[in-house]
Coordinates of C-alpha atoms and ligand atoms in Angstrom, one line a residue:
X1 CA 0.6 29.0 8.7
X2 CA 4.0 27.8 8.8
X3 CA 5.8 25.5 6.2
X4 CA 6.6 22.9 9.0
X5 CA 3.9 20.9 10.8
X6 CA 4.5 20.8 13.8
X7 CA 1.1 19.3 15.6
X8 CA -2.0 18.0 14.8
X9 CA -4.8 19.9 15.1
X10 CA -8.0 17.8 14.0
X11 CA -8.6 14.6 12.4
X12 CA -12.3 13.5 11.0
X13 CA -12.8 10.0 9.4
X14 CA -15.3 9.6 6.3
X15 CA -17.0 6.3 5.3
X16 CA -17.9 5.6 2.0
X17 CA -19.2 2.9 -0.5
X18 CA -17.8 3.3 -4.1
X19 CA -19.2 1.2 -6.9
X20 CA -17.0 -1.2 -8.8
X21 CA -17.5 -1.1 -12.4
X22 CA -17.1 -5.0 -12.3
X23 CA -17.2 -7.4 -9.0
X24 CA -13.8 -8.6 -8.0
X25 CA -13.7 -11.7 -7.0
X26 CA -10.2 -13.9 -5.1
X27 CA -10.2 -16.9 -3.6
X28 CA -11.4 -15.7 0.0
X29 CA -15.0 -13.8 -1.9
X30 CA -16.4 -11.3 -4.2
X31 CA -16.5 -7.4 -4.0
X32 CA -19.0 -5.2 -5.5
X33 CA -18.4 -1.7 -3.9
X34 CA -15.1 -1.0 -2.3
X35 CA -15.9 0.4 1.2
X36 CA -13.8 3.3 2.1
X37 CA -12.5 5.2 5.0
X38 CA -10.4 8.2 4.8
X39 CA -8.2 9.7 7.0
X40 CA -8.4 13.8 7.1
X41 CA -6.3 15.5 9.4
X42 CA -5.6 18.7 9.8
X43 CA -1.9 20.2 11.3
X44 CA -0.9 24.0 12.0
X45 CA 0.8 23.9 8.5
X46 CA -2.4 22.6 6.6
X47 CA -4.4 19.5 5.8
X48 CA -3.8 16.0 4.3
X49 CA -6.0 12.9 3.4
X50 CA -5.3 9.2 3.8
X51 CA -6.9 6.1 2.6
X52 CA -7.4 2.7 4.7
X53 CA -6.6 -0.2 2.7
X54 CA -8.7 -2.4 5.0
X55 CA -11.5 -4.2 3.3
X56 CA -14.9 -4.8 4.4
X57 CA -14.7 -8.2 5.8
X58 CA -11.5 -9.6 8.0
X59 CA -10.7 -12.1 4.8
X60 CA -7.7 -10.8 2.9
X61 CA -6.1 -9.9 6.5
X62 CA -7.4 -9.4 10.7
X63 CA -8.1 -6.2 9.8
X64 CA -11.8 -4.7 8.3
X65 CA -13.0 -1.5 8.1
X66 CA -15.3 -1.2 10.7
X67 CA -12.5 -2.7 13.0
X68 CA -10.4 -0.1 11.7
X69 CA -12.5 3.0 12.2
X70 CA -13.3 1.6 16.2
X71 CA -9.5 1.7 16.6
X72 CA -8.9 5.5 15.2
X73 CA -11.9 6.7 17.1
X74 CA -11.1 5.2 20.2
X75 CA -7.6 5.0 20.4
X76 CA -5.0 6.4 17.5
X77 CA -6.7 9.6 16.9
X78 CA -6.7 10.6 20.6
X79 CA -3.5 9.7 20.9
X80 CA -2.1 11.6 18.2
X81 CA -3.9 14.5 19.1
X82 CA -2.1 14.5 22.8
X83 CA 0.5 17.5 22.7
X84 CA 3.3 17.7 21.9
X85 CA 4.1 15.2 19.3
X86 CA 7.3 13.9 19.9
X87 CA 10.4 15.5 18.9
X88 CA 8.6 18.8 19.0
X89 CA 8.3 21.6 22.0
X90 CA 5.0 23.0 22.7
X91 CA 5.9 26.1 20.6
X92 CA 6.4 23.9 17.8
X93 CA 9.9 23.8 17.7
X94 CA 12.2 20.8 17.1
X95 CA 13.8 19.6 20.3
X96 CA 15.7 16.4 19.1
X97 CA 16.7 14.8 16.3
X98 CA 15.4 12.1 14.5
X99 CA 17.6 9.1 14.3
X100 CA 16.6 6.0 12.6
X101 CA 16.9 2.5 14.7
X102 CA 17.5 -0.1 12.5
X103 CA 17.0 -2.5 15.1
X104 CA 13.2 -1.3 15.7
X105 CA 12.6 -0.5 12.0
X106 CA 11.4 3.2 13.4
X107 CA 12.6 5.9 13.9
X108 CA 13.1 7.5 17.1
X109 CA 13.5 10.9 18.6
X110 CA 17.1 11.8 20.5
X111 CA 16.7 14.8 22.8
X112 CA 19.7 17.7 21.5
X113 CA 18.2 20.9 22.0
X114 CA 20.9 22.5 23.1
X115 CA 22.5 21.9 19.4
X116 CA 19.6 21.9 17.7
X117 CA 17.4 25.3 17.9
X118 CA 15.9 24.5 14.5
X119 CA 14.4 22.2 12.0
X120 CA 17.1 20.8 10.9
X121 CA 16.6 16.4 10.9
X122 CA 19.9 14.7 10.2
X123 CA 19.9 10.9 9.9
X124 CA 22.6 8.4 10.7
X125 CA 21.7 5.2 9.0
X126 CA 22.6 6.3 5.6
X127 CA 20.0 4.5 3.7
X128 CA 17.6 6.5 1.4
X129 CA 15.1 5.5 3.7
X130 CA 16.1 7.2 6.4
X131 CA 17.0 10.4 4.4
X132 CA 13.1 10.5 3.7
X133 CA 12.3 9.8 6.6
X134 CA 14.0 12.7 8.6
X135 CA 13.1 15.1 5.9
X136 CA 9.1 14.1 7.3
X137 CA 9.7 14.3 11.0
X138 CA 5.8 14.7 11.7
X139 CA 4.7 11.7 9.7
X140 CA 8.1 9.9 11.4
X141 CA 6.7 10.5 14.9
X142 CA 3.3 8.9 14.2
X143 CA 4.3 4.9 14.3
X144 CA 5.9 5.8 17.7
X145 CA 3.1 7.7 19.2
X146 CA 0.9 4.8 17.9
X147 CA 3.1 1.5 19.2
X148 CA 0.9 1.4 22.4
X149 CA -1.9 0.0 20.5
X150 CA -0.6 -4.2 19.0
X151 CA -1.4 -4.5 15.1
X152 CA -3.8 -2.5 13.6
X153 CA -1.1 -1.5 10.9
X154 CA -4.0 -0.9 8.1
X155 CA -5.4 1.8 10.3
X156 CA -1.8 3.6 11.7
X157 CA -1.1 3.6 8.1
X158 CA -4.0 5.8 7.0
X159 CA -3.4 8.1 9.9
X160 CA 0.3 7.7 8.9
X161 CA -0.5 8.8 5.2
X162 CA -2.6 11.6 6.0
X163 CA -0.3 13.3 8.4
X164 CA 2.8 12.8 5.4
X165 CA 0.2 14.2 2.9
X166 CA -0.2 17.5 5.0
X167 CA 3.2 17.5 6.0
X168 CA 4.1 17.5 2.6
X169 CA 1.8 19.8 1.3
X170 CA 3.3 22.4 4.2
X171 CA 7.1 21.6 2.5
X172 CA 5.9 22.4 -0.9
X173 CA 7.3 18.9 -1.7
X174 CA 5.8 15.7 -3.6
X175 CA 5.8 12.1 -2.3
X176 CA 8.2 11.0 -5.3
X177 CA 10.2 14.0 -3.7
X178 CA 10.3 12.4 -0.5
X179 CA 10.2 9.2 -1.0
X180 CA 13.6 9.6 -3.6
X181 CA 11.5 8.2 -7.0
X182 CA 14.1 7.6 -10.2
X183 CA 11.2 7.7 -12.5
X184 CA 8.6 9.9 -14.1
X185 CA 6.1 7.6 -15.1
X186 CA 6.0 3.6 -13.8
X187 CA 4.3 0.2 -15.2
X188 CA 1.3 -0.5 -14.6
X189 CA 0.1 -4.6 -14.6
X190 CA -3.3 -5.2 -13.5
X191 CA -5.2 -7.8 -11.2
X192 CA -7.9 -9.9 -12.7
X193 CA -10.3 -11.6 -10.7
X194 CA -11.6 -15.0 -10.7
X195 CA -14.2 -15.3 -13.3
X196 CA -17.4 -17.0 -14.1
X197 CA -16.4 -19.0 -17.0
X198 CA -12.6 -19.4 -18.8
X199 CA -14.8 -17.8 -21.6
X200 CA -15.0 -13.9 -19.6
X201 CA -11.8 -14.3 -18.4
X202 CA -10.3 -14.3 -21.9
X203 CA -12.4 -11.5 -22.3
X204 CA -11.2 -9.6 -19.7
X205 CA -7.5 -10.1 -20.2
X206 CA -8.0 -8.8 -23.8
X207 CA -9.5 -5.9 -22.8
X208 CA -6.6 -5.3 -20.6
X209 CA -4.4 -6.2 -23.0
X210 CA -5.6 -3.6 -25.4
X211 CA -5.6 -1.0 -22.9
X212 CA -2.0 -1.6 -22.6
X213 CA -1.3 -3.1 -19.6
X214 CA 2.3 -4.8 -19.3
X215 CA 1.8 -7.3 -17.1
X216 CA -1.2 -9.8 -16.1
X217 CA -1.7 -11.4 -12.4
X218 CA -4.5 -14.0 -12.1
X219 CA -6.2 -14.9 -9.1
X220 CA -6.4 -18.2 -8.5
X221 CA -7.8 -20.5 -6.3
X222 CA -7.8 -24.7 -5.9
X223 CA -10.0 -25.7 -8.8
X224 CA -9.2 -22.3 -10.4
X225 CA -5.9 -22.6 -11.5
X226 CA -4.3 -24.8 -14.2
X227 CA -6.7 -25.1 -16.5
X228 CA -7.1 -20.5 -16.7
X229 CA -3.6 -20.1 -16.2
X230 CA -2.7 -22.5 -19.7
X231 CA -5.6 -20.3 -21.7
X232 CA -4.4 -17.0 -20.5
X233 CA -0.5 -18.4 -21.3
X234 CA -1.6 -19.4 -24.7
X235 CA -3.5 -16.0 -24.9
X236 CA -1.1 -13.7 -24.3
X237 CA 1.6 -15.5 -25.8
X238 CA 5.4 -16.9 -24.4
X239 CA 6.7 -13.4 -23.3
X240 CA 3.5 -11.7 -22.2
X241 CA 4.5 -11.3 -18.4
X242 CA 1.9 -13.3 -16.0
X243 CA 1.9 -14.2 -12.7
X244 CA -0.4 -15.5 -10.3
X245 CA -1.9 -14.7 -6.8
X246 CA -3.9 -17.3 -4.7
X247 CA -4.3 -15.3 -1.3
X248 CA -3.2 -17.9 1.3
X249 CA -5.9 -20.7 -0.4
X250 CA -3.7 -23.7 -0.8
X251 CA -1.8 -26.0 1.8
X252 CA 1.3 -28.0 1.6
X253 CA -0.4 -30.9 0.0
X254 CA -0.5 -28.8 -3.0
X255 CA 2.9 -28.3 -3.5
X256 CA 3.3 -30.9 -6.5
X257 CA 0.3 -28.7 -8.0
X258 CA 1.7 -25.2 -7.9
X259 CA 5.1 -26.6 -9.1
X260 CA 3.4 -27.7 -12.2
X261 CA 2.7 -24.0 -13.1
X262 CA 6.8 -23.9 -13.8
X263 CA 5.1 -25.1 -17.0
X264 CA 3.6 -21.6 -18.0
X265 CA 6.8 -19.4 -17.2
X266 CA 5.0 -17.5 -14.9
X267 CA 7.2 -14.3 -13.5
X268 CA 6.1 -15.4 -9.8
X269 CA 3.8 -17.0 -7.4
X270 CA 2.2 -14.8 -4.6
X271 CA 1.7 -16.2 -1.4
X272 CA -0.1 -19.6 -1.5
X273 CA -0.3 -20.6 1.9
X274 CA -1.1 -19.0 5.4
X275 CA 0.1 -15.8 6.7
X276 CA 1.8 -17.4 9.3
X277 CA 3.6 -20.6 7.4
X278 CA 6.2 -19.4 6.4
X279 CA 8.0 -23.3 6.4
X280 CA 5.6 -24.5 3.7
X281 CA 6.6 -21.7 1.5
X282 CA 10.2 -22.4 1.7
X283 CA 8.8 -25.9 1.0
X284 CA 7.2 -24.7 -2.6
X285 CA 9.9 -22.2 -3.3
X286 CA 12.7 -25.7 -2.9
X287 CA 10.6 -27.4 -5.1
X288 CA 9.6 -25.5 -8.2
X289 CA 11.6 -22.7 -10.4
X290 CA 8.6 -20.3 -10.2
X291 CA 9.8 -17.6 -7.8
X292 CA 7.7 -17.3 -4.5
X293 CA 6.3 -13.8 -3.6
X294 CA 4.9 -13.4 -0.3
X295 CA 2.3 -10.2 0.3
X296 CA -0.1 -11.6 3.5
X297 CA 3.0 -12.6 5.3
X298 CA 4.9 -9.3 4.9
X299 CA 4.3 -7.1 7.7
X300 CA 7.4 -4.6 7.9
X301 CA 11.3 -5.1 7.8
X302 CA 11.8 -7.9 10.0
X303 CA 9.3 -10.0 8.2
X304 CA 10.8 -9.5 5.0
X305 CA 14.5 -9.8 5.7
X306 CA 13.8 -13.4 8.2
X307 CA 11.5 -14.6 4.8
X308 CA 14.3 -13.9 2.5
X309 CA 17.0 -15.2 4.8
X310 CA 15.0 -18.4 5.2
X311 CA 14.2 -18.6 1.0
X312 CA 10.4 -18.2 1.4
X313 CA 10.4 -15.2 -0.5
X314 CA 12.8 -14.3 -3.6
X315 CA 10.6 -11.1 -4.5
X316 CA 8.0 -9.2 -2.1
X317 CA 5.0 -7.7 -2.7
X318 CA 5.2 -4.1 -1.1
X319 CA 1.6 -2.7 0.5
X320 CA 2.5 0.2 2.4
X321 CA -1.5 0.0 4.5
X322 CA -0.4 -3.6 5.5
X323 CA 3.2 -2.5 6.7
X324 CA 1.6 0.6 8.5
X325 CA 2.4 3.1 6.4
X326 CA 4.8 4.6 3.5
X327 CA 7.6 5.3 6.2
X328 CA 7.6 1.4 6.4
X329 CA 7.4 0.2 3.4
X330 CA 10.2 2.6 2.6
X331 CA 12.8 1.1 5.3
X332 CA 11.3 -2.6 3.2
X333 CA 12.0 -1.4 0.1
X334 CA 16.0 -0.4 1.0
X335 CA 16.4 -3.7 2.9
X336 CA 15.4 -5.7 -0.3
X337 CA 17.5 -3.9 -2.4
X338 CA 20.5 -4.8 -0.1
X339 CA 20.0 -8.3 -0.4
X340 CA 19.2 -7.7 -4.7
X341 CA 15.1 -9.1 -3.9
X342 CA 12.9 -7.6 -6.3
X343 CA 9.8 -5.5 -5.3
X344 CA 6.9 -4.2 -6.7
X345 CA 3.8 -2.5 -5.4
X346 CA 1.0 -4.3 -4.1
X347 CA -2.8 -2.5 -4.4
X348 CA -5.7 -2.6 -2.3
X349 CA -8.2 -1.0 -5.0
X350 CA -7.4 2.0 -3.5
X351 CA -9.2 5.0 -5.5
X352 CA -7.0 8.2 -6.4
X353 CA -6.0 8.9 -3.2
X354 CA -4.0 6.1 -1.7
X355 CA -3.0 5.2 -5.8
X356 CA -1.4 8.4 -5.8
X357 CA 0.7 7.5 -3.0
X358 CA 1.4 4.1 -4.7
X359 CA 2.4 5.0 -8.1
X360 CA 5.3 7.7 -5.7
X361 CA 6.3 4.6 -4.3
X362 CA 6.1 2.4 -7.2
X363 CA 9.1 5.1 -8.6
X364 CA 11.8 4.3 -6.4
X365 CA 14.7 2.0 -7.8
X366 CA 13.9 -1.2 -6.4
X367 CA 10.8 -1.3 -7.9
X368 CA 11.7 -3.6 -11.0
X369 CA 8.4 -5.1 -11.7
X370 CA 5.3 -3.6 -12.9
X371 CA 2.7 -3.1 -10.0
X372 CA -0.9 -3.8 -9.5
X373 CA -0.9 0.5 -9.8
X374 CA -3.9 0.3 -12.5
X375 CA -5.6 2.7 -13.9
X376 CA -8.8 4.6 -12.2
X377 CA -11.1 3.1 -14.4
X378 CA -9.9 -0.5 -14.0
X379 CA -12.1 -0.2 -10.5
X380 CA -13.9 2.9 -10.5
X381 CA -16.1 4.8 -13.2
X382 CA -15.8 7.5 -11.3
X383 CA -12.7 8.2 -8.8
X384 CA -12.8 10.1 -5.9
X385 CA -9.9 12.3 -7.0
X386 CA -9.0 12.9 -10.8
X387 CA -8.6 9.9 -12.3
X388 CA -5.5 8.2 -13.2
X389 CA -5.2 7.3 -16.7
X390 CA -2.6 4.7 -19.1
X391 CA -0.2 6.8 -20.8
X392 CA 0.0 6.4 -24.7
X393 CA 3.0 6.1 -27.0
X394 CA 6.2 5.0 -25.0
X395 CA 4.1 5.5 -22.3
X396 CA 1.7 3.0 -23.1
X397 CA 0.9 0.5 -19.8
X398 CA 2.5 3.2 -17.5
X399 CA 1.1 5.7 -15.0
X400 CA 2.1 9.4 -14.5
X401 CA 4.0 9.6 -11.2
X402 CA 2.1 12.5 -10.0
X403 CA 4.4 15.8 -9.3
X404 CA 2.5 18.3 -7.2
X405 CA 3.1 18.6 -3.2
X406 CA 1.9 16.0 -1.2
X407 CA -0.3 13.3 -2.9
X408 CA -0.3 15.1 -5.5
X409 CA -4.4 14.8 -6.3
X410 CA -6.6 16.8 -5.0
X411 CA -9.8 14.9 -3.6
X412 CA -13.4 15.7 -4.4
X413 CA -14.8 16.1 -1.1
X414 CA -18.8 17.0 -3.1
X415 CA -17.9 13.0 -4.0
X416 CA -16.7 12.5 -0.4
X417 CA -20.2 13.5 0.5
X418 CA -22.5 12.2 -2.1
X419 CA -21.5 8.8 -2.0
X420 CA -21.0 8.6 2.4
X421 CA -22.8 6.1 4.0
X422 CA -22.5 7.6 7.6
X423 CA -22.0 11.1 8.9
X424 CA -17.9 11.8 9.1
X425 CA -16.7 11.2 12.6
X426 CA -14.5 13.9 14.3
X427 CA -11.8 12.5 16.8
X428 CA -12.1 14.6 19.9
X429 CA -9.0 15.0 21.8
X430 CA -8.3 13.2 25.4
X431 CA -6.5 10.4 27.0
X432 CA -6.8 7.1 25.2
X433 CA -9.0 4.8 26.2
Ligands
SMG501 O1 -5.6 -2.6 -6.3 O2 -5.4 -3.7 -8.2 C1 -5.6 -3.7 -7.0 C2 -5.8 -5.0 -6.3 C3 -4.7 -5.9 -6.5 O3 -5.1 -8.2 -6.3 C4 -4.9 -7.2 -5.7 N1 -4.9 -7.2 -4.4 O4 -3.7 -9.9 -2.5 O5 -2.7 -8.6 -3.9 C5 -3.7 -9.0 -3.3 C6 -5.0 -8.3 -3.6 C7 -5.8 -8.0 -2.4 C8 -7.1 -7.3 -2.6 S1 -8.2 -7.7 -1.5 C9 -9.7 -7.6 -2.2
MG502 MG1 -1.7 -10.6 -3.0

């Protein structure tokens, strides 16, 4: 075993149903078990795990789990098991450097083997980003062997993140390492579904409340919004921190609507309208003082910097599994912070294993607002890797960033089995499809 990956060897997907200890309901439907597929792969340097944050139906985004398993199986595993992964010989050695392209948002590989005999990545973009990224060149290869196949992000990003996690592992180094985190321990707000009655919603926001959490984000929905958003503003009082998150339900008739929530101080509004519309957000962000926040829309740098330029957005909601990957939602993360937009991480209910990754992320300086980086238990009486608990004292409403090499967690692969709902699936090699 070497301390640099330098191929992968295997990769095996595992599907399984987790119970929620409460259903979680948006505007687009209710949850009651988060479906899960993890990414295991295997390199000459060891092994890593990733978690798809595609849900079970195509209604937060395209994507679905099923969808995303069919497209690893048949096409992004075999790919990245073709040899050699670029920027590396098939001895394993680095035969270019890794340069990032700010044009392309990627990084790309520049053959130099005559200077470089070595590991031995230099960048030349200068953003932290790019440090990280050149310090990973295995993870920083897979977006480029995957680009053949259109979208998909959700399931490049697992395979993304499991490949980082090994790589790391191999490099002794964490993912607040990599990824250049500022802080030890991050806040934590939490997302609280649409309710049955104003009556459990109050209930559940005290309950949060006492557990510490700093900041509140209410789903809402037309017919769902007002009328909770007032009680849980009179609840929590003038300087509790609220927002809300309607997940592309209204259109642009509702504009006067949502501009009324100015009313209730809210820290920001996530993305109201379509995916795709970006014109009616502009729309809602010239006509109210509640900041717009787009998440749906968001897909890597490009996205971001065109919905900022054209005032859609004035603070994004970073998901690394919609972005495809960490590497991405790093290179997002340092093109906010030139233009001074806020960010703060987005969840998918992901259980320990993609959290851990999260809460690494959630640790790097643009990162100003707490994240929807809850605790285990706010989903999951049981989580797949230890759990991850509120601090206490000054720590109160904030989450350990997790220290150890890679992810940091170690999964529980007896849980990986006892709660599967198909046998895992292992990628053979061979040309794409
Ligand atoms: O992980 O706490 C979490 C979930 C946070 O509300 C959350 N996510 O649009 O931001 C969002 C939603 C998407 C969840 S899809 C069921
Ligand atoms: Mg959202």
């Amino acid at each position: 075993m070497t301390e640099t990956a330098t191929r992968i060897e295997a990769i095996e997907l595992h599907r399984l149903d987790v119970p929620l200890v409460r259903p979680f309901e948006t505007s687009f439907g209710r949850e009651t078990a988060r479906e899960v597929l993890l990414v295991h792969v295997r390199t000459d340097a060891g092994e890593g795990w990733g978690e798809c944050v595609a849900g079970r139906d195509p209604f937060y985004s395209s994507e679905y789990v099923d969808q995303a398993a069919a497209v690893i199986e048949r096409y992004l595993g075999p790919a990245l098991l073709r040899e050699p992964v670029a920027g590396f010989t098939e001895d394993g050695h680095v035969s270019g450097v890794l340069i990032e392209d700010p044009a392309r948002s990627a990084a790309v590989w520049v053959d130099d083997r005559e200077q470089h005999d070595g590991y031995e990545p230099r960048h030349r973009a200068g953003g932290d980003a790019a440090a990280s990224i050149a310090s990973v060149p295995l993870a920083a290869s897979v977006s480029s062997a995957l680009s053949f196949v259109a979208g998909h992000r959700m399931a490049k990003g697992a395979l993304e993140a499991a490949v980082l996690d090994a790589e790391l592992r191999a490099q002794g180094r964490s993912m607040g390492q990599c990824f250049g985190a500022v802080r030890d321990w991050v806040d934590c707000g939490v997302s609280v579904g649409i309710a049955p009655t104003l009556e459990e919603l109050l209930d559940e926001v005290t309950g949060y409340l006492e557990q510490g959490y700093r900041r509140i984000k209410l789903k809402i929905k037309p017919g769902w919004d007002l009328v909770p958003v007032a009680a849980v503003r009179e609840l929590i009082g003038r300087d509790g921190l609220l927002q809300v998150d309607a997940n592309t339900a209204y259109t642009a008739d509702d504009i006067p609507l949502l501009a009324s929530l100015d009313a209730f101080g809210l820290l920001l509004i996530e993305q109201p309208f379509a995916e795709e519309d970006i014109a009616t957000h502009v729309r809602l962000a010239d006509a109210c003082e509640t900041p717009v926040c787009l998440d749906e829309s968001i897909l890597d740098v490009a996205t971001a910097v065109d919905a900022i330029d054209r005032g859609a957005t004035s603070i994004v909601n970073i998901k690394p599994g919609r972005m495809g990957g960490y590497l991405q939602a790093l290179r997002v993360h340092d093109a906010c912070r030139a233009l001074d937009v806020p960010v703060w991480c987005g969840g998918m209910l992901e259980t320990g294993v993609g959290r851990a990754a999260n809460v690494a992320l959630a640790a790097l300086p643009g990162f100003v607002l707490p994240g929807d980086t809850s605790a285990s238990d706010r989903y999951f009486a049981e989580d797949l890797t230890e759990p991850f608990v509120l601090g206490t004292g000054e720590h109160r409403g904030q989450i350990r960033v997790p220290d150890a090499a890679g992810t940091g967690v170690t999964v529980r692969e007896e849980l990986v089995r006892d709660w599967a709902t198909t046998e895992p699936v292992v990628i053979p090699p061979g040309a794409a499809a």
